mmCIF file of N, CA and C in Angstrom:
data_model
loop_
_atom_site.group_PDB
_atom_site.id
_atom_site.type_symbol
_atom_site.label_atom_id
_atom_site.label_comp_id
_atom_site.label_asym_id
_atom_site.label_seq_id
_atom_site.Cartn_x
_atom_site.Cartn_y
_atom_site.Cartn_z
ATOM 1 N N UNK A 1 136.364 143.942 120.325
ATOM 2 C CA UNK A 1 136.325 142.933 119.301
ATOM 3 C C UNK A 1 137.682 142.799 118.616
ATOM 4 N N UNK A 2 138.219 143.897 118.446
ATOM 5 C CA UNK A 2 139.948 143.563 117.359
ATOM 6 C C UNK A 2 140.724 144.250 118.439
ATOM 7 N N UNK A 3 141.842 144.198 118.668
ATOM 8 C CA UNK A 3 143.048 145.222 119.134
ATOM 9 C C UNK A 3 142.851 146.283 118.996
ATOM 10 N N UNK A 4 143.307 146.966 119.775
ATOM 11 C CA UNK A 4 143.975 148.761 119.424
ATOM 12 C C UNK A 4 144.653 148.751 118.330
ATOM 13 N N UNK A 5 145.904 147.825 118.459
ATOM 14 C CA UNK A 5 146.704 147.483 117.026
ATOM 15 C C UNK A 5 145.671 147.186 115.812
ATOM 16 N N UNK A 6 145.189 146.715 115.634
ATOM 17 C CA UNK A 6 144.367 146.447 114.625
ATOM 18 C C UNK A 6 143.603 147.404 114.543
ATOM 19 N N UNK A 7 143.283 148.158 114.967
ATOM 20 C CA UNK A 7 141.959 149.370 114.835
ATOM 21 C C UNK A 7 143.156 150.783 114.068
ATOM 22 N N UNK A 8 144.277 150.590 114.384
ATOM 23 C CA UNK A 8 145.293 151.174 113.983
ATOM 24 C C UNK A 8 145.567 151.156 112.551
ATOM 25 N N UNK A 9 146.001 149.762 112.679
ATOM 26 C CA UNK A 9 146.560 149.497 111.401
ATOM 27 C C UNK A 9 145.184 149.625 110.318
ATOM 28 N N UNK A 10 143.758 149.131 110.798
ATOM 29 C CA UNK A 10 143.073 149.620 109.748
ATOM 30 C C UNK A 10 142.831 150.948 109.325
ATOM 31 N N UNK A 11 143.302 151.928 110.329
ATOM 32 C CA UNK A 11 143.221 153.363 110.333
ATOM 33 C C UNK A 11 144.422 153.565 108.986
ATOM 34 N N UNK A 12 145.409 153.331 109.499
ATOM 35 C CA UNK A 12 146.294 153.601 108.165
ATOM 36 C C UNK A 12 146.261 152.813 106.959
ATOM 37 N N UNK A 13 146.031 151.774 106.821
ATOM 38 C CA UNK A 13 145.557 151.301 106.118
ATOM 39 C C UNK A 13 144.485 152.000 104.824
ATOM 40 N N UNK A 14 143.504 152.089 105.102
ATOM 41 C CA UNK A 14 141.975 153.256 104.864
ATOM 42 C C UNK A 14 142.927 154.326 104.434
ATOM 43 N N UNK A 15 144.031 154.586 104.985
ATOM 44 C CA UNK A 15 144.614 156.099 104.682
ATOM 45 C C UNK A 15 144.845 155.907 103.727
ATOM 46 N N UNK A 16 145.382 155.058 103.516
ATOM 47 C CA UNK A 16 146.731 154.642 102.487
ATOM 48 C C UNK A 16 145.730 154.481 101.230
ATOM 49 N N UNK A 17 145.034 153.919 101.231
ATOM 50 C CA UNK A 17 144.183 153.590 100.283
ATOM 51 C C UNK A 17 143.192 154.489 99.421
ATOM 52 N N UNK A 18 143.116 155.586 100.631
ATOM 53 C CA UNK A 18 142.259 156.496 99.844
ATOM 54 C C UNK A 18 143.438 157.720 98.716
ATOM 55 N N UNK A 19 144.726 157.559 99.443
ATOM 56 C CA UNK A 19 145.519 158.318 99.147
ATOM 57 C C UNK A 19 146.099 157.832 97.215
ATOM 58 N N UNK A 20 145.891 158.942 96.708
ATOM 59 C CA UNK A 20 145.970 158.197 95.115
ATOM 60 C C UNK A 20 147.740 158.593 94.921
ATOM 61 N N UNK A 21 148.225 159.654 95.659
ATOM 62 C CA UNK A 21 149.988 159.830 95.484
ATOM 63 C C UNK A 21 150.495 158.760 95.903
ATOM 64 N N UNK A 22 151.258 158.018 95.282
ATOM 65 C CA UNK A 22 152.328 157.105 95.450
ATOM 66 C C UNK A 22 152.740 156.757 97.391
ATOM 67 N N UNK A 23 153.931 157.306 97.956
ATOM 68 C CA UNK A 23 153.977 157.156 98.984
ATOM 69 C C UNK A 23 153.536 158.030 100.081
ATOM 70 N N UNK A 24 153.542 157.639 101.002
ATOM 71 C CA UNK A 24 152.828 158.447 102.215
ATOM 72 C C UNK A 24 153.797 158.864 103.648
ATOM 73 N N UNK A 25 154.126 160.361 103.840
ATOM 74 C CA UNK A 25 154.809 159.740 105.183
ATOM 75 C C UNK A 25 154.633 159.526 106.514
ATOM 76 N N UNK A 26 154.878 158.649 107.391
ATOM 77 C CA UNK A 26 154.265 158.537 108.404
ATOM 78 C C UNK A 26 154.240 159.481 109.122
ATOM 79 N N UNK A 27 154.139 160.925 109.363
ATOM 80 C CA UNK A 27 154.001 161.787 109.536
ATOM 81 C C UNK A 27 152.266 162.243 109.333
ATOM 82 N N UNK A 28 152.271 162.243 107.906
ATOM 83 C CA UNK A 28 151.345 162.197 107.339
ATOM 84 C C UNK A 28 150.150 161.117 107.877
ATOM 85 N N UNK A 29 150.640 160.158 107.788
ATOM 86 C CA UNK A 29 149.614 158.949 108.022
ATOM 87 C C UNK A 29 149.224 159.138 109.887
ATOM 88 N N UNK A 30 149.891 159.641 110.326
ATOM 89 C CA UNK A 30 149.826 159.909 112.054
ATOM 90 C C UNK A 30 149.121 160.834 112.463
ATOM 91 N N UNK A 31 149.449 162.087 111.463
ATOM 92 C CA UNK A 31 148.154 163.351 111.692
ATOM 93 C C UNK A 31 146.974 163.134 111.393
ATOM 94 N N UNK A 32 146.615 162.130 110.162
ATOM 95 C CA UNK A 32 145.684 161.506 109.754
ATOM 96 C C UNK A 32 144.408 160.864 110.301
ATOM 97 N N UNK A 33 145.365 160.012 110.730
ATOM 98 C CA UNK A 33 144.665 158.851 111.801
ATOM 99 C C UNK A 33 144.393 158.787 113.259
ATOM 100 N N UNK A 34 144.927 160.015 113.466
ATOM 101 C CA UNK A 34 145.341 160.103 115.029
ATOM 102 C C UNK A 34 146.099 158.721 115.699
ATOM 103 N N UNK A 35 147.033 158.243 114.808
ATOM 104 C CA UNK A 35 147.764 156.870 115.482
ATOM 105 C C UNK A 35 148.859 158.004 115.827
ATOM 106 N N UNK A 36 149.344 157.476 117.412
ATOM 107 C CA UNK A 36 150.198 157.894 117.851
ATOM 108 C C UNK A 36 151.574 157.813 117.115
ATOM 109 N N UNK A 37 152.667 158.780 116.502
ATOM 110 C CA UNK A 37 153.473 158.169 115.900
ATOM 111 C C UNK A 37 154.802 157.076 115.975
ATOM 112 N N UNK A 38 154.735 156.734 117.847
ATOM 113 C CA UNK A 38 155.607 155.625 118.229
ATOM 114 C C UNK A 38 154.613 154.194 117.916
ATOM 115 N N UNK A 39 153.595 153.972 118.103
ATOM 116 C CA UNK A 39 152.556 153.367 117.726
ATOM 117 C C UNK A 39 152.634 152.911 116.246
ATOM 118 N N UNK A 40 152.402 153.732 115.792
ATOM 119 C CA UNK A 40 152.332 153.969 113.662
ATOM 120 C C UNK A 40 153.830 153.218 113.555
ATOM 121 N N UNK A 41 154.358 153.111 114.052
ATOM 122 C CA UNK A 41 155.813 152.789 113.457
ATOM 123 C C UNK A 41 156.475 151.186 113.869
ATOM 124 N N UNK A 42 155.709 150.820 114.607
ATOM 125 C CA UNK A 42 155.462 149.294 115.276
ATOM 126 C C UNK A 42 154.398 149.006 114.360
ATOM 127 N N UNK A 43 153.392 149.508 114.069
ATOM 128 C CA UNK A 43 152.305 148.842 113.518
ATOM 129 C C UNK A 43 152.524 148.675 111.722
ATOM 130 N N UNK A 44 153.505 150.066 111.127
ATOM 131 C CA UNK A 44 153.746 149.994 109.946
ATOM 132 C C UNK A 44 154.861 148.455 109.435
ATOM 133 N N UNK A 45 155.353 148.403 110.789
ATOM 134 C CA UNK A 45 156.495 147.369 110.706
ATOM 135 C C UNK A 45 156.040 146.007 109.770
ATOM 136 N N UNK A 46 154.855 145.907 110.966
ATOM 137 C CA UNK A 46 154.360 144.306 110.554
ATOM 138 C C UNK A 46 153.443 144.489 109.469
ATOM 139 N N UNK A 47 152.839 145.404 108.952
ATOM 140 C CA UNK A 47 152.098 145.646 107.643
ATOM 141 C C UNK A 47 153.270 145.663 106.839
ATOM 142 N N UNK A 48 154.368 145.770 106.620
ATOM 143 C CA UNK A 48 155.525 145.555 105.805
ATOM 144 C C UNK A 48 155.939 144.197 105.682
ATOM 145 N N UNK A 49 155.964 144.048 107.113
ATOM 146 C CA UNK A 49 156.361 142.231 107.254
ATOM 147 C C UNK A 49 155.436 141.457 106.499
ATOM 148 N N UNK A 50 153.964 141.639 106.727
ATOM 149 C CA UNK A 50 153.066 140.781 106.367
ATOM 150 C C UNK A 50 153.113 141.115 104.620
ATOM 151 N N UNK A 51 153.191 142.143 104.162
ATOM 152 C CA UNK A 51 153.110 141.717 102.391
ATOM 153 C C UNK A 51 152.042 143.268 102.308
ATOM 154 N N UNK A 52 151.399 143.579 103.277
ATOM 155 C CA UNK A 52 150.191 144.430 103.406
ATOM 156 C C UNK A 52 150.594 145.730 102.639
ATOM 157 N N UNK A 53 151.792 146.403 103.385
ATOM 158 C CA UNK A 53 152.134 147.505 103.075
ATOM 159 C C UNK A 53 153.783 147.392 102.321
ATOM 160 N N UNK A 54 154.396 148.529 101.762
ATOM 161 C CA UNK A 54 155.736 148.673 101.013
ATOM 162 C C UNK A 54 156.465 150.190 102.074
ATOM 163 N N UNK A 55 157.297 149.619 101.996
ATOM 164 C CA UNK A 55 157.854 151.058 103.011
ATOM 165 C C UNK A 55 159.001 151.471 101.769
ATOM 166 N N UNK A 56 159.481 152.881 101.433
ATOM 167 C CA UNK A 56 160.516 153.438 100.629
ATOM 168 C C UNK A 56 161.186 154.441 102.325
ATOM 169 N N UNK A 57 162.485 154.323 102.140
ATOM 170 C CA UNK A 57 163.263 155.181 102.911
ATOM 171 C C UNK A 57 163.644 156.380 102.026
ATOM 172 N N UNK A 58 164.328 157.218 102.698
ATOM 173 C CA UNK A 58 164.868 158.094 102.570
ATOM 174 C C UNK A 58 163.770 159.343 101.712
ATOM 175 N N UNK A 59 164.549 160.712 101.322
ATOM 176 C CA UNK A 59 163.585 161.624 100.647
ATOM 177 C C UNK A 59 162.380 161.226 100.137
ATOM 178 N N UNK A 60 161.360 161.822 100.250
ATOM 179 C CA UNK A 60 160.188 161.625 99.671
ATOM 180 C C UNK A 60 159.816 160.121 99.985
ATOM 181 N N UNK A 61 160.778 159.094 100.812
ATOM 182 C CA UNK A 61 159.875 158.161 101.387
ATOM 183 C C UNK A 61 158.877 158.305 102.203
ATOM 184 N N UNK A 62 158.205 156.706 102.583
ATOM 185 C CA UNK A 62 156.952 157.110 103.136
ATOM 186 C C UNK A 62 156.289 155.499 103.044
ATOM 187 N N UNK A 63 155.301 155.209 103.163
ATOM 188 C CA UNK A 63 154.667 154.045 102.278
ATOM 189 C C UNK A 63 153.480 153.608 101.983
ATOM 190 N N UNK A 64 153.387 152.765 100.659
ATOM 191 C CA UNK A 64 151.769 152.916 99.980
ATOM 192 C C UNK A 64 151.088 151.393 99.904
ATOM 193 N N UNK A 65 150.231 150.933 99.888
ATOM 194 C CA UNK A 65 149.897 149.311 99.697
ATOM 195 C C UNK A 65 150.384 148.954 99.052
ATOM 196 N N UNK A 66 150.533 147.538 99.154
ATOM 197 C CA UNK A 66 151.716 146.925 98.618
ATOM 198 C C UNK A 66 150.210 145.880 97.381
ATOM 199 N N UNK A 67 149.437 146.219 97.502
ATOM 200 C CA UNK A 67 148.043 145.562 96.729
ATOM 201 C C UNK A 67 147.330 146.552 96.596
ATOM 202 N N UNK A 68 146.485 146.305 95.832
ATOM 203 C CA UNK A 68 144.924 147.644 95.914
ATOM 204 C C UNK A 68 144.247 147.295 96.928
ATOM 205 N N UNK A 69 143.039 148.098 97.289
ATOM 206 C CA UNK A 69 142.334 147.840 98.266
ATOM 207 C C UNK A 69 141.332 147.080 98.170
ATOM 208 N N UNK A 70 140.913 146.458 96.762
ATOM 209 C CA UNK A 70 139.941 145.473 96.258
ATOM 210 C C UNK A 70 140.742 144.131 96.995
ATOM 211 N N UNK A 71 142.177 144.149 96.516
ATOM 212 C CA UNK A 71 142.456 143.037 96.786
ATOM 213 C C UNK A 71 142.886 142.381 98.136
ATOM 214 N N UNK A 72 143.117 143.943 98.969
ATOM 215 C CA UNK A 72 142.819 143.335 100.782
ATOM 216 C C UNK A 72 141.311 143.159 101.574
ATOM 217 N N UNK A 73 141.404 142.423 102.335
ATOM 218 C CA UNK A 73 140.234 142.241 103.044
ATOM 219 C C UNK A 73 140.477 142.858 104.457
ATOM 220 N N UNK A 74 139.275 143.476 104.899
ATOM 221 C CA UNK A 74 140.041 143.695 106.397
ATOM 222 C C UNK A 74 140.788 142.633 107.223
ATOM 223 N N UNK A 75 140.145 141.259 106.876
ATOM 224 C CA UNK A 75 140.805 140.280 107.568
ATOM 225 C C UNK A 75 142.352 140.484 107.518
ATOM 226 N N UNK A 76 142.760 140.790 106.060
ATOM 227 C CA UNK A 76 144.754 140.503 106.104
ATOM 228 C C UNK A 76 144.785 141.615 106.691
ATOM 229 N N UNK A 77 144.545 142.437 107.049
ATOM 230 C CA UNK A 77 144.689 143.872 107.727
ATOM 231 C C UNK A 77 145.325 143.548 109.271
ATOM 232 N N UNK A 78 144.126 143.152 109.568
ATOM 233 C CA UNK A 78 143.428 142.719 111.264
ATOM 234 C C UNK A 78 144.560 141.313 111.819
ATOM 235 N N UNK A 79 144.582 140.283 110.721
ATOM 236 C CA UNK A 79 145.189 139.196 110.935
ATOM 237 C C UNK A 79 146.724 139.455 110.696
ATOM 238 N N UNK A 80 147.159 140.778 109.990
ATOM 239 C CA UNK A 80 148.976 140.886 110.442
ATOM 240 C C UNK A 80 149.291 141.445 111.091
ATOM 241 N N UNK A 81 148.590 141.924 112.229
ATOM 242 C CA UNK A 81 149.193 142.823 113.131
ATOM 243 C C UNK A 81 148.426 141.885 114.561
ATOM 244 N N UNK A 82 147.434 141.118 114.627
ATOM 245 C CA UNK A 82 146.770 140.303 115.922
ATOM 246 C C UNK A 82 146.129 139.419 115.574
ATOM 247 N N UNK A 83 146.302 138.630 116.519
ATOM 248 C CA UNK A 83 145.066 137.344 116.287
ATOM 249 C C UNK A 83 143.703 137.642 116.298
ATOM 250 N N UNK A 84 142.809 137.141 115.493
ATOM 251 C CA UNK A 84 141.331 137.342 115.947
ATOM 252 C C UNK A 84 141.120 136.337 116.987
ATOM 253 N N UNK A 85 140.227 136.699 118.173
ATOM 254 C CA UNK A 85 140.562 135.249 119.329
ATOM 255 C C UNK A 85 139.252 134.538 118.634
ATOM 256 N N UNK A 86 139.420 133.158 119.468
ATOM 257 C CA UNK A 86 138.104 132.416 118.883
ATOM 258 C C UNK A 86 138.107 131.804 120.499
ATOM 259 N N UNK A 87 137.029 131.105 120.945
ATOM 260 C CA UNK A 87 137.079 131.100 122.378
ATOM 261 C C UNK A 87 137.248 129.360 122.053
ATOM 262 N N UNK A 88 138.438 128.759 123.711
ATOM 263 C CA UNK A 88 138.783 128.013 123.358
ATOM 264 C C UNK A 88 139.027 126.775 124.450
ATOM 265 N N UNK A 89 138.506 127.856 125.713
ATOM 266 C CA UNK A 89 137.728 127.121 127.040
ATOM 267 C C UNK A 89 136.722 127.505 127.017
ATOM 268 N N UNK A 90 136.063 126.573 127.947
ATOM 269 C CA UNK A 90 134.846 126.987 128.629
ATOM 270 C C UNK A 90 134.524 128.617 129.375
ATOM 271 N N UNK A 91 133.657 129.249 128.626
ATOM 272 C CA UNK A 91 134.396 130.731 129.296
ATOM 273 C C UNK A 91 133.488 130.813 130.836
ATOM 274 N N UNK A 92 132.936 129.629 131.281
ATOM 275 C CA UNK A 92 132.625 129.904 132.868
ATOM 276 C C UNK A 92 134.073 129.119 133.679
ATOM 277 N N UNK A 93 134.462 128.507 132.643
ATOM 278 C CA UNK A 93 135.929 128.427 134.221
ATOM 279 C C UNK A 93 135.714 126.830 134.469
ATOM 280 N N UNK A 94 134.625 126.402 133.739
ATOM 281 C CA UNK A 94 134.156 124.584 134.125
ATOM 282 C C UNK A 94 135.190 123.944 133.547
ATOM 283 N N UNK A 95 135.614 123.210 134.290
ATOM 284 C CA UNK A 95 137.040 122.038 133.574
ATOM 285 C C UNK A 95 136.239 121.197 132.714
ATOM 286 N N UNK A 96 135.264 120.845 133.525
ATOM 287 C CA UNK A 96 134.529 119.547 132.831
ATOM 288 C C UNK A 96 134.131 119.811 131.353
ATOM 289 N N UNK A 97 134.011 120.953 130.982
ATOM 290 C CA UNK A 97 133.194 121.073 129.653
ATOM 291 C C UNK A 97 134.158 121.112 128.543
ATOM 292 N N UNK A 98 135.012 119.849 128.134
ATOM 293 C CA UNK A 98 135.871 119.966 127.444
ATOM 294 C C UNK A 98 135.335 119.866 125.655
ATOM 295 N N UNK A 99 134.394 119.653 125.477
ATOM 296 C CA UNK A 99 133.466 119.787 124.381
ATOM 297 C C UNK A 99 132.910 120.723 124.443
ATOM 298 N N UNK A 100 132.295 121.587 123.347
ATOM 299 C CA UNK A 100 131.568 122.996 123.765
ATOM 300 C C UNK A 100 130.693 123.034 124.295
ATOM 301 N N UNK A 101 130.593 123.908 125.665
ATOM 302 C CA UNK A 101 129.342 124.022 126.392
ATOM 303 C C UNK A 101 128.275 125.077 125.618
ATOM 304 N N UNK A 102 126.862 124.646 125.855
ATOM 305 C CA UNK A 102 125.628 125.473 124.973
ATOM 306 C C UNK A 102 126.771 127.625 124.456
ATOM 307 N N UNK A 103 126.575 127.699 125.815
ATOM 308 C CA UNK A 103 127.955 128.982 125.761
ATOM 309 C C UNK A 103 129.165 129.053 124.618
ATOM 310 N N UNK A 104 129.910 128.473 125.467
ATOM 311 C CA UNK A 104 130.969 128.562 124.575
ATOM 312 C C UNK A 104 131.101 128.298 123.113
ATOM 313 N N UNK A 105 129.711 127.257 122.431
ATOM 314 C CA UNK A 105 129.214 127.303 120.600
ATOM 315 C C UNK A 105 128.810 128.005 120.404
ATOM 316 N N UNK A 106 128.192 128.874 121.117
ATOM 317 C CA UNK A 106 127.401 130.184 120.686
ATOM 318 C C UNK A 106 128.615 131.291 120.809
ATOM 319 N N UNK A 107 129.090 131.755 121.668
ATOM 320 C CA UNK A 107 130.636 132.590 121.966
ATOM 321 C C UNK A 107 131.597 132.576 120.553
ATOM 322 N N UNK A 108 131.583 131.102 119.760
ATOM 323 C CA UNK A 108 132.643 130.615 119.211
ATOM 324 C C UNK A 108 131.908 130.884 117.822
ATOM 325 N N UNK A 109 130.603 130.678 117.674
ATOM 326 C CA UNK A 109 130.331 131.116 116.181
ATOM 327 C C UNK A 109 130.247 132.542 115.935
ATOM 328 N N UNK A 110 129.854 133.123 117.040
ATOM 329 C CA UNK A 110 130.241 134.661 116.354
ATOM 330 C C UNK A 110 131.453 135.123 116.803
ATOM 331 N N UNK A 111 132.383 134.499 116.712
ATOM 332 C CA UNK A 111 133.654 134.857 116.204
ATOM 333 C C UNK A 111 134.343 134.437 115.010
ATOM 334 N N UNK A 112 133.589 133.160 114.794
ATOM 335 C CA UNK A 112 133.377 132.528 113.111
ATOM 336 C C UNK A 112 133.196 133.575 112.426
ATOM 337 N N UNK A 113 131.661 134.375 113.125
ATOM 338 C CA UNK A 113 131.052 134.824 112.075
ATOM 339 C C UNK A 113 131.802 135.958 111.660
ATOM 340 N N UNK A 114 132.318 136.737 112.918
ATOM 341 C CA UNK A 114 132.988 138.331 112.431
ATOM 342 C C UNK A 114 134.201 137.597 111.277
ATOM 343 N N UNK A 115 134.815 136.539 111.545
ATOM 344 C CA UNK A 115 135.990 136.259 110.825
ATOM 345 C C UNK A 115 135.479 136.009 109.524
ATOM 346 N N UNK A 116 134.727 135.922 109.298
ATOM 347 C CA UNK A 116 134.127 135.457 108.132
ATOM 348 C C UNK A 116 133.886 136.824 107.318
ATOM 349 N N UNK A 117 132.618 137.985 108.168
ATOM 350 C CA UNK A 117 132.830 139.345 107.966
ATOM 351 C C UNK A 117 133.553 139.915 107.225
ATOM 352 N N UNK A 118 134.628 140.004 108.042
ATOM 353 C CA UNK A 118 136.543 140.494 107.892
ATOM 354 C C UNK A 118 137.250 139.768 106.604
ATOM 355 N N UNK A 119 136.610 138.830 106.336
ATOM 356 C CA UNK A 119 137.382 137.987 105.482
ATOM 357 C C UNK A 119 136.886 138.467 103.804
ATOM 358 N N UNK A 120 135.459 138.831 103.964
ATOM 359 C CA UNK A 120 134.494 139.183 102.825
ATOM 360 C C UNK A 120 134.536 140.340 102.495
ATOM 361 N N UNK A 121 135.427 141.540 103.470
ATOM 362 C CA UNK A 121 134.571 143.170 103.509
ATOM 363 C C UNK A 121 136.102 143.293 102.630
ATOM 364 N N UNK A 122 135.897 143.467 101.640
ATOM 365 C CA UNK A 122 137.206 144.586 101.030
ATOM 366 C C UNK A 122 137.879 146.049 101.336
ATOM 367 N N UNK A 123 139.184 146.120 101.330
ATOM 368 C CA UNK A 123 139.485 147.747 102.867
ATOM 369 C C UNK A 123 138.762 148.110 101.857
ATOM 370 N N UNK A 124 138.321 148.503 99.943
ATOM 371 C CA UNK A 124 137.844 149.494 99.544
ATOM 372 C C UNK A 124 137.006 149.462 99.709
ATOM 373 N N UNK A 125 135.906 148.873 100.627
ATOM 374 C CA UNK A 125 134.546 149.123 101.069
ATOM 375 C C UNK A 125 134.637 150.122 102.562
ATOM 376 N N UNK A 126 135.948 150.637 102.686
ATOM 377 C CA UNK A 126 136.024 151.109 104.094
ATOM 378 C C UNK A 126 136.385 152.536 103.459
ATOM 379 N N UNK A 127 136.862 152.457 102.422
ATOM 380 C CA UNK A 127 137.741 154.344 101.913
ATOM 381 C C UNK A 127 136.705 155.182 101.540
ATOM 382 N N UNK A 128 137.480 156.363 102.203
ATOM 383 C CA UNK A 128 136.207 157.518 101.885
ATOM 384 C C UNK A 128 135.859 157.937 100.401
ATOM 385 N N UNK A 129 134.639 158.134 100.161
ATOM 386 C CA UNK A 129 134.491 158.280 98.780
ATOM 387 C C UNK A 129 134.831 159.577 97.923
ATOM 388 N N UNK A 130 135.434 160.227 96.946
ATOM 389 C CA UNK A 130 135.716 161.505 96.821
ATOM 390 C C UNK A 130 134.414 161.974 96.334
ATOM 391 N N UNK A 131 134.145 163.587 96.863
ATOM 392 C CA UNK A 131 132.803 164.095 96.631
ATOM 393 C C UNK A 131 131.765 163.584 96.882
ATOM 394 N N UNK A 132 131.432 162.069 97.800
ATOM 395 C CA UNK A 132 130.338 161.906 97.913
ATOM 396 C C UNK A 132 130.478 162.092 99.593
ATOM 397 N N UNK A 133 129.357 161.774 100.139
ATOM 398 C CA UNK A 133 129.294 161.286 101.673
ATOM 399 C C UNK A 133 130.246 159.585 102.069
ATOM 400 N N UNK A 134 131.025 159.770 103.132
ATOM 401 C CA UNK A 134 131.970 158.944 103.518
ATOM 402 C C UNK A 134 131.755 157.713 104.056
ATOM 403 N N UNK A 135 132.076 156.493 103.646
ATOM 404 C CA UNK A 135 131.922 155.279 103.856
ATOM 405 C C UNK A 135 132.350 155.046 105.396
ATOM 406 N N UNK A 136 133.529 155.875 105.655
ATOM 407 C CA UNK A 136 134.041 156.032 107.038
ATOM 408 C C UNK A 136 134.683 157.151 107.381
ATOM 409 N N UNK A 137 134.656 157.638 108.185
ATOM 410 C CA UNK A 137 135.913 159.163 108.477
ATOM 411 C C UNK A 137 136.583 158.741 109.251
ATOM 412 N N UNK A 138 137.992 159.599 109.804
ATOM 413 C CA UNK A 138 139.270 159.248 110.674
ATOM 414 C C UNK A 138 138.657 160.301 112.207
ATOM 415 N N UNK A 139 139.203 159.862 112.894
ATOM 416 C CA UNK A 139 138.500 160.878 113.831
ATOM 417 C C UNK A 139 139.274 162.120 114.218
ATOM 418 N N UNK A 140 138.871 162.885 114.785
ATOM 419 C CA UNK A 140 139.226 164.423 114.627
ATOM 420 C C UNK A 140 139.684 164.906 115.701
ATOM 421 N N UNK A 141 140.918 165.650 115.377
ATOM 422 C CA UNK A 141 142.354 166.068 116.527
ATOM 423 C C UNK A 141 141.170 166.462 117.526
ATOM 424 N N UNK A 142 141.738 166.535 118.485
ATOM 425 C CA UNK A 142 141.544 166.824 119.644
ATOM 426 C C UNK A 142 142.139 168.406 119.983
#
């Protein structure tokens, strides 16, 4: 349904968010998440680019949301690092069906619908809760 990239970036993302210290280093955010750290560093890029995330260099850099997590949605998450697809042929391969075939409206609204989802779910509906049971966990080294 989303990218690797995107399953990424919401991984650090979630990190970032649950994390109440100021900056983070990608170090940190890589052991975390299990994002590979050549990976984490392409993906931190465009969460910088997009407005998502703040990067600080040098000592004690690292980086923290550049918003709270009320105020991202997974959508800006998901949508600065990949497209969400929406289907945009006929997905049997028919030339003729240049209007939506019964298929392809049905294919195409639930990709509406997840976008819609994504658009509504706030990341702080994704961060783990302190002391309670976890809204989500990161998954565990290997």
């Amino acid at each position: 349904m989303i990218t690797t990239t995107a399953e990424y970036a919401l991984r650090a993302t979630v990190f970032l968010a649950a994390c109440d210290s100021g900056t983070v280093s990608r170090e940190e955010i890589s052991s975390a998440t299990q994002v590979p750290m050549d990976y984490l560093v392409k993906v931190m890029k465009m969460l910088d680019q997009a407005g998502i995330t703040q990067s600080q260099r040098g000592p004690g850099g690292g980086y923290r949301l550049a918003k709270s997590a009320e105020d991202l949605s997974v959508y800006d998450v998901v949508a600065a690092v990949s497209e969400l697809p929406r289907i945009e042929t006929c997905p049997l391969g028919i030339a003729e069906h240049i209007n939506l075939c019964p298929l392809h409206a049905r294919l195409d609204s639930v990709a509406a619908l997840t976008e819609s989802a994504f658009r509504e779910t706030p990341l702080s509906e994704l961060v783990p809760r302190k002391g309670g049971k976890s809204n989500c966990s990161f998954p565990k080294s290997v």
